[in-house]
Tab-separated table of C-alpha atoms in Angstrom:
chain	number	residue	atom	x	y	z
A	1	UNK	CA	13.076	11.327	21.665
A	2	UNK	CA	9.969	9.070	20.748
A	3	UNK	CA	11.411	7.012	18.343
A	4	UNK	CA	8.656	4.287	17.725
A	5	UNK	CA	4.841	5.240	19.021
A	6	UNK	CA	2.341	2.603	18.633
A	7	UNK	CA	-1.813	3.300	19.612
A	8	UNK	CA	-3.554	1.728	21.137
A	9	UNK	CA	-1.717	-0.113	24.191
A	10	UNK	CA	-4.310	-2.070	24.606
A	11	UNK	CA	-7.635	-3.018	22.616
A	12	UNK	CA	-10.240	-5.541	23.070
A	13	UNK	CA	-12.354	-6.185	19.582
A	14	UNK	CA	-15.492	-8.190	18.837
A	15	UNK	CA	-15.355	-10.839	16.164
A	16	UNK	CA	-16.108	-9.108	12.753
A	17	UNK	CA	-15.637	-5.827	14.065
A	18	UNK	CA	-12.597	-3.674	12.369
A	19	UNK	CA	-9.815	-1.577	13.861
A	20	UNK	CA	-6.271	0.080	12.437
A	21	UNK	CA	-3.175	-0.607	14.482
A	22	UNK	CA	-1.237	2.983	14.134
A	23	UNK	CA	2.523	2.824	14.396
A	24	UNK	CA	4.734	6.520	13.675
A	25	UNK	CA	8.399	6.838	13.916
A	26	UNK	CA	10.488	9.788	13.827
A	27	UNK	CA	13.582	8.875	13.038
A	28	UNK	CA	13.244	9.288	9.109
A	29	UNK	CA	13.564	5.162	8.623
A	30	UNK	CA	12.721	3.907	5.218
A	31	UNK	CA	11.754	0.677	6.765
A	32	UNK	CA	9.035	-0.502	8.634
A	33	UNK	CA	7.546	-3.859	9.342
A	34	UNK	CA	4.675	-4.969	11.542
A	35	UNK	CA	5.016	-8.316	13.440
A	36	UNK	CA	2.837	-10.392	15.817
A	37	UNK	CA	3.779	-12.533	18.672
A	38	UNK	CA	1.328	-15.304	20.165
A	39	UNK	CA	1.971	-16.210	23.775
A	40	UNK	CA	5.670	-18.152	24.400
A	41	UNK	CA	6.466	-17.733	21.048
A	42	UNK	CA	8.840	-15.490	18.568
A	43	UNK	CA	8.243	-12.924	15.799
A	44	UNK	CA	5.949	-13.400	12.735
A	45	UNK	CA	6.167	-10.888	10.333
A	46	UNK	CA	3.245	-9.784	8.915
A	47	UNK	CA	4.108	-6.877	6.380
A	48	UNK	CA	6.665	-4.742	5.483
A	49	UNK	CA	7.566	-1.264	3.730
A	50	UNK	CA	10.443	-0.159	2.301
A	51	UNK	CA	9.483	3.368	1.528
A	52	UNK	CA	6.497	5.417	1.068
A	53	UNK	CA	4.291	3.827	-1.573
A	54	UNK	CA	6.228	0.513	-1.291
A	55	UNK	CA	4.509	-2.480	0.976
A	56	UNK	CA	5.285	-6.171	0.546
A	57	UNK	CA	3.423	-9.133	2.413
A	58	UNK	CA	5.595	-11.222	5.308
A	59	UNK	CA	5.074	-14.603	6.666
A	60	UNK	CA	1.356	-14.698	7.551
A	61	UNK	CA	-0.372	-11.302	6.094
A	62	UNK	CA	-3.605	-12.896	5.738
A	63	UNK	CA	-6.539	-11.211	7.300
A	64	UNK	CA	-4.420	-7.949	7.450
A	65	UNK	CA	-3.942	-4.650	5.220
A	66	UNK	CA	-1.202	-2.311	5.132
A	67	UNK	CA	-0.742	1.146	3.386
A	68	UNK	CA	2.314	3.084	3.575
A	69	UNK	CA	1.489	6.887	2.316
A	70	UNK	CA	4.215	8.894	4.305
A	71	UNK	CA	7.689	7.744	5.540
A	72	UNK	CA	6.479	8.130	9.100
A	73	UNK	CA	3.303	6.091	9.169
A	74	UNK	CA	2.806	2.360	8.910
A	75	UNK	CA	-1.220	1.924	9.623
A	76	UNK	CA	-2.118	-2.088	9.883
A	77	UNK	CA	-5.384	-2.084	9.177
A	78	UNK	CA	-7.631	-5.604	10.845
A	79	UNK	CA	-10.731	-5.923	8.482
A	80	UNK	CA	-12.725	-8.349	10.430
A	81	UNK	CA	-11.025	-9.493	13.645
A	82	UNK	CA	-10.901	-13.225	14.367
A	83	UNK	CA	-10.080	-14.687	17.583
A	84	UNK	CA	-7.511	-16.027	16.085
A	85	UNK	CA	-5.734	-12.558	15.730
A	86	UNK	CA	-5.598	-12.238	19.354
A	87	UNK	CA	-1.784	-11.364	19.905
A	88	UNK	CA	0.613	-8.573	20.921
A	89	UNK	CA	1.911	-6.198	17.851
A	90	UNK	CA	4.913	-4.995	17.631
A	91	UNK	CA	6.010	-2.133	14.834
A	92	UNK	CA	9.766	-1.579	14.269
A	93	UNK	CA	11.489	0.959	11.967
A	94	UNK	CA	15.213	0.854	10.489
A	95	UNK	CA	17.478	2.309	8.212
A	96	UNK	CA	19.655	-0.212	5.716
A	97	UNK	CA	21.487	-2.427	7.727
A	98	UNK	CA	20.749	-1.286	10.532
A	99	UNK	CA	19.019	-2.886	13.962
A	100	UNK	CA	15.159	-2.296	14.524
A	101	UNK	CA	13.763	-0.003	16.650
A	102	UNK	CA	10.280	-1.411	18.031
A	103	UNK	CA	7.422	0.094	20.085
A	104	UNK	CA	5.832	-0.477	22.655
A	105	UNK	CA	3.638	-3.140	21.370
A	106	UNK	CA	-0.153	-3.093	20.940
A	107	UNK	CA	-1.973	-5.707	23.020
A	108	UNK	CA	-5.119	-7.011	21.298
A	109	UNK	CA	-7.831	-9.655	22.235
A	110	UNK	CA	-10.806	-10.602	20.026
A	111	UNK	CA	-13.484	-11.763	22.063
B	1	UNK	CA	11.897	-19.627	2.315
B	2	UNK	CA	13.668	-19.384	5.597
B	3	UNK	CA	14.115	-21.719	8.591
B	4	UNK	CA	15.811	-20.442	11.978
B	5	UNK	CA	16.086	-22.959	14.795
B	6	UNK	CA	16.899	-21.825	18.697
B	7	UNK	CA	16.735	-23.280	21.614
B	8	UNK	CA	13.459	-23.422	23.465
B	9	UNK	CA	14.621	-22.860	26.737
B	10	UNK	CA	17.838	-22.772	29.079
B	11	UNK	CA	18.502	-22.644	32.336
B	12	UNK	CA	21.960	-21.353	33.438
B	13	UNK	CA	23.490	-20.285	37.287
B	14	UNK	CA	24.406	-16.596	37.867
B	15	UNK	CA	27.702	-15.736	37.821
B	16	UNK	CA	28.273	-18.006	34.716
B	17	UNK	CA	28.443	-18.792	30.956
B	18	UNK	CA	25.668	-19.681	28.665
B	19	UNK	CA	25.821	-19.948	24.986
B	20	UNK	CA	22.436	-19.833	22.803
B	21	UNK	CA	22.772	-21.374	19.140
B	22	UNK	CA	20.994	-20.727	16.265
B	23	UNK	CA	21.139	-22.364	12.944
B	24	UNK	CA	19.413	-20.913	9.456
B	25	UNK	CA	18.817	-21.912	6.678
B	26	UNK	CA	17.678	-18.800	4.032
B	27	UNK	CA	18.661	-17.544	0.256
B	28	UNK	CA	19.933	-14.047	0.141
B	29	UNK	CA	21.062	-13.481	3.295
B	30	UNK	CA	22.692	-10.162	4.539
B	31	UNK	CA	23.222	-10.621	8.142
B	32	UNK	CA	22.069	-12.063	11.872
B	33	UNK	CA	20.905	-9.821	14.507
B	34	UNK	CA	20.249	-11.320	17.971
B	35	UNK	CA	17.417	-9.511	20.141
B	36	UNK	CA	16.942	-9.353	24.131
B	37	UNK	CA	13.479	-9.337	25.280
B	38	UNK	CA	12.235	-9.185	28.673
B	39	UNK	CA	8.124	-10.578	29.465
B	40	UNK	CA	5.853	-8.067	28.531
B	41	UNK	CA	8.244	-5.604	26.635
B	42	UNK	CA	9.469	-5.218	23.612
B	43	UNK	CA	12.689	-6.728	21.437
B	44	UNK	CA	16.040	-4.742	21.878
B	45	UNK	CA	19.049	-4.873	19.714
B	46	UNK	CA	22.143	-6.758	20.955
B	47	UNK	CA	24.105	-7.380	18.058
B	48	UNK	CA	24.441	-7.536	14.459
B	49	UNK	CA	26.569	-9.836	12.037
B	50	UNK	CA	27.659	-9.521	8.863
B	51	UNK	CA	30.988	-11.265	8.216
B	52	UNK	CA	32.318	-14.674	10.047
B	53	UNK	CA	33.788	-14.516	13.403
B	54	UNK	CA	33.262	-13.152	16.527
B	55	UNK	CA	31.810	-9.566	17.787
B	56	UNK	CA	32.058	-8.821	21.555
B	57	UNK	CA	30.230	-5.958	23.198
B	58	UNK	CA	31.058	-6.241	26.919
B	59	UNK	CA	29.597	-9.229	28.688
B	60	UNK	CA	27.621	-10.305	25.176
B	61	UNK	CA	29.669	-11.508	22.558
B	62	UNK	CA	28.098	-12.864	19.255
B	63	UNK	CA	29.695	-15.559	16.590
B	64	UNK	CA	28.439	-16.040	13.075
B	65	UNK	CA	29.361	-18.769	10.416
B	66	UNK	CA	28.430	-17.806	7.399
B	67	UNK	CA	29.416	-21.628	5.666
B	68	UNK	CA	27.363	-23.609	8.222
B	69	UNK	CA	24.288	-21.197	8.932
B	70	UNK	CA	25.284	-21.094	12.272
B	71	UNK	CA	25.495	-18.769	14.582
B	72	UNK	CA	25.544	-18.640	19.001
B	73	UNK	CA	25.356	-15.503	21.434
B	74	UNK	CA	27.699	-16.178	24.332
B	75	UNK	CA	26.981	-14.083	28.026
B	76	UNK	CA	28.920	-14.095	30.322
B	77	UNK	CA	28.998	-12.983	34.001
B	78	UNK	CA	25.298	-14.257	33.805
B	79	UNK	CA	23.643	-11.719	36.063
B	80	UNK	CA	19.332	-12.335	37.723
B	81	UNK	CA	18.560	-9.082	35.182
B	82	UNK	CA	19.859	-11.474	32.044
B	83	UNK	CA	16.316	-13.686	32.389
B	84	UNK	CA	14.527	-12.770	29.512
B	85	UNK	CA	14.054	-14.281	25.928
B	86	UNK	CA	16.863	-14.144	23.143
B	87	UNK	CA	15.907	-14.275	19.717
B	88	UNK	CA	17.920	-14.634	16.627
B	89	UNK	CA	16.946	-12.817	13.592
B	90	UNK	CA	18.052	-13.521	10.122
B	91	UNK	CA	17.992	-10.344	7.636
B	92	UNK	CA	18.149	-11.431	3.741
B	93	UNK	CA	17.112	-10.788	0.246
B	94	UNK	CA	16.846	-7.649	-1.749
B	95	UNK	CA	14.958	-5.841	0.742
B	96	UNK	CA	15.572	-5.371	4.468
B	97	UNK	CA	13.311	-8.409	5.285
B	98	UNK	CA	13.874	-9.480	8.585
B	99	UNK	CA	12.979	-13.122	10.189
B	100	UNK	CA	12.919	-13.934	13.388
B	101	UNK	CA	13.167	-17.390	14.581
B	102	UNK	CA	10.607	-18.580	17.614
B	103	UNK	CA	13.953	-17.239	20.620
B	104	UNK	CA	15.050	-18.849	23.534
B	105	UNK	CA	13.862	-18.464	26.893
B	106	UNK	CA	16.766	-18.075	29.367
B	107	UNK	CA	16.477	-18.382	33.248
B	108	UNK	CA	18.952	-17.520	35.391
B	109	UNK	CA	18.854	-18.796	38.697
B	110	UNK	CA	21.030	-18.201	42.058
């Protein structure tokens, strides 16, 4: 019973370098959504999906891409990492109105 | 846009009651989830409401006013295992967009 798997656990990035955040559920949710959460703090959404094909921007998408090709994968993709993108990520999955389901969380620094 | 307000932190003796508010302020909205999450892990679901009143689950009970844009997660029997972060979650418009505000730190000491 996976539910939400997010890779990597843990990354550390150079500034300017690129990575992609993966994030796979198997619970055939229509909706995803990627968040970050800065030390002490709550939840910022960054994107969301609402179905394959379908992506809309959050709170603070800047410096981030998102593409949404199947229902079970939500890629976030970090085109040129800035220290200031240092954060945990969390990707959750639901079905309408229902709770989220989140994984693990992907730890990130940007040195 | 959307404004959620909690708590930063509380402090609250085992054994006993706590009650963590949280007031919104959003267009569209569909319904208020509150969130437990302990350092280092990730959110998980407590509750979810929809209509005014009051949902109990067990020792968690959660209250939602629809009119005000208020709405408080009550605990009771506060236990050691109940220090952890709460965070209130507003879902609105057309789509399932879900906010969350910045959540409350709880300790619970002896």
């Amino acid at each position: 019973n996976a539910g939400v798997t997010q890779t990597p656990k843990f990354r550390i990035l150079k500034i300017g370098q690129s990575m992609t955040l993966q994030c796979a559920q198997d619970m055939n949710h229509n909706y995803m959504y990627w968040y970050r959460q800065d030390p002490g703090m709550g939840l910022k959404l960054i994107y969301y999906s609402v179905g394959a094909g379908i992506t809309d921007k959050g709170e603070v998408p800047n410096g981030y891409n998102v593409s949404r090709s199947t229902t079970e994968d939500f890629p976030l993709r970090l085109e040129l990492a800035a220290p200031s993108q240092t954060s945990v990520y969390f990707c959750a999955s639901s079905q309408v109105n229902q709770p989220q389901h989140f994984g693990d969380g992907t730890r990130l620094s940007i040195l | 846009g959307q404004n959620i307000d909690q708590p930063t932190e509380m402090t609250a003796t085992e054994g006993a009651i706590v009650q963590i508010n949280c007031t919104y302020q959003t267009s569209g909205f569909n319904g208020l989830f509150w969130y437990q999450q302990h350092a280092g892990e990730a959110p998980t679901f407590l509750s979810y409401n929809v209509l005014d009143g009051l949902e109990e689950k067990g020792r968690f009970s959660s209250f939602l006013s629809r009119s005000k844009g208020y709405s408080y997660l009550l605990l009771k029997e506060l236990q050691m295992k109940d220090s952890a972060s709460y965070l209130c979650a507003v879902y609105s418009g057309g789509y399932q967009k879900v906010t969350f505000g910045t959540g409350t730190k709880l300790q619970v000491i002896p």
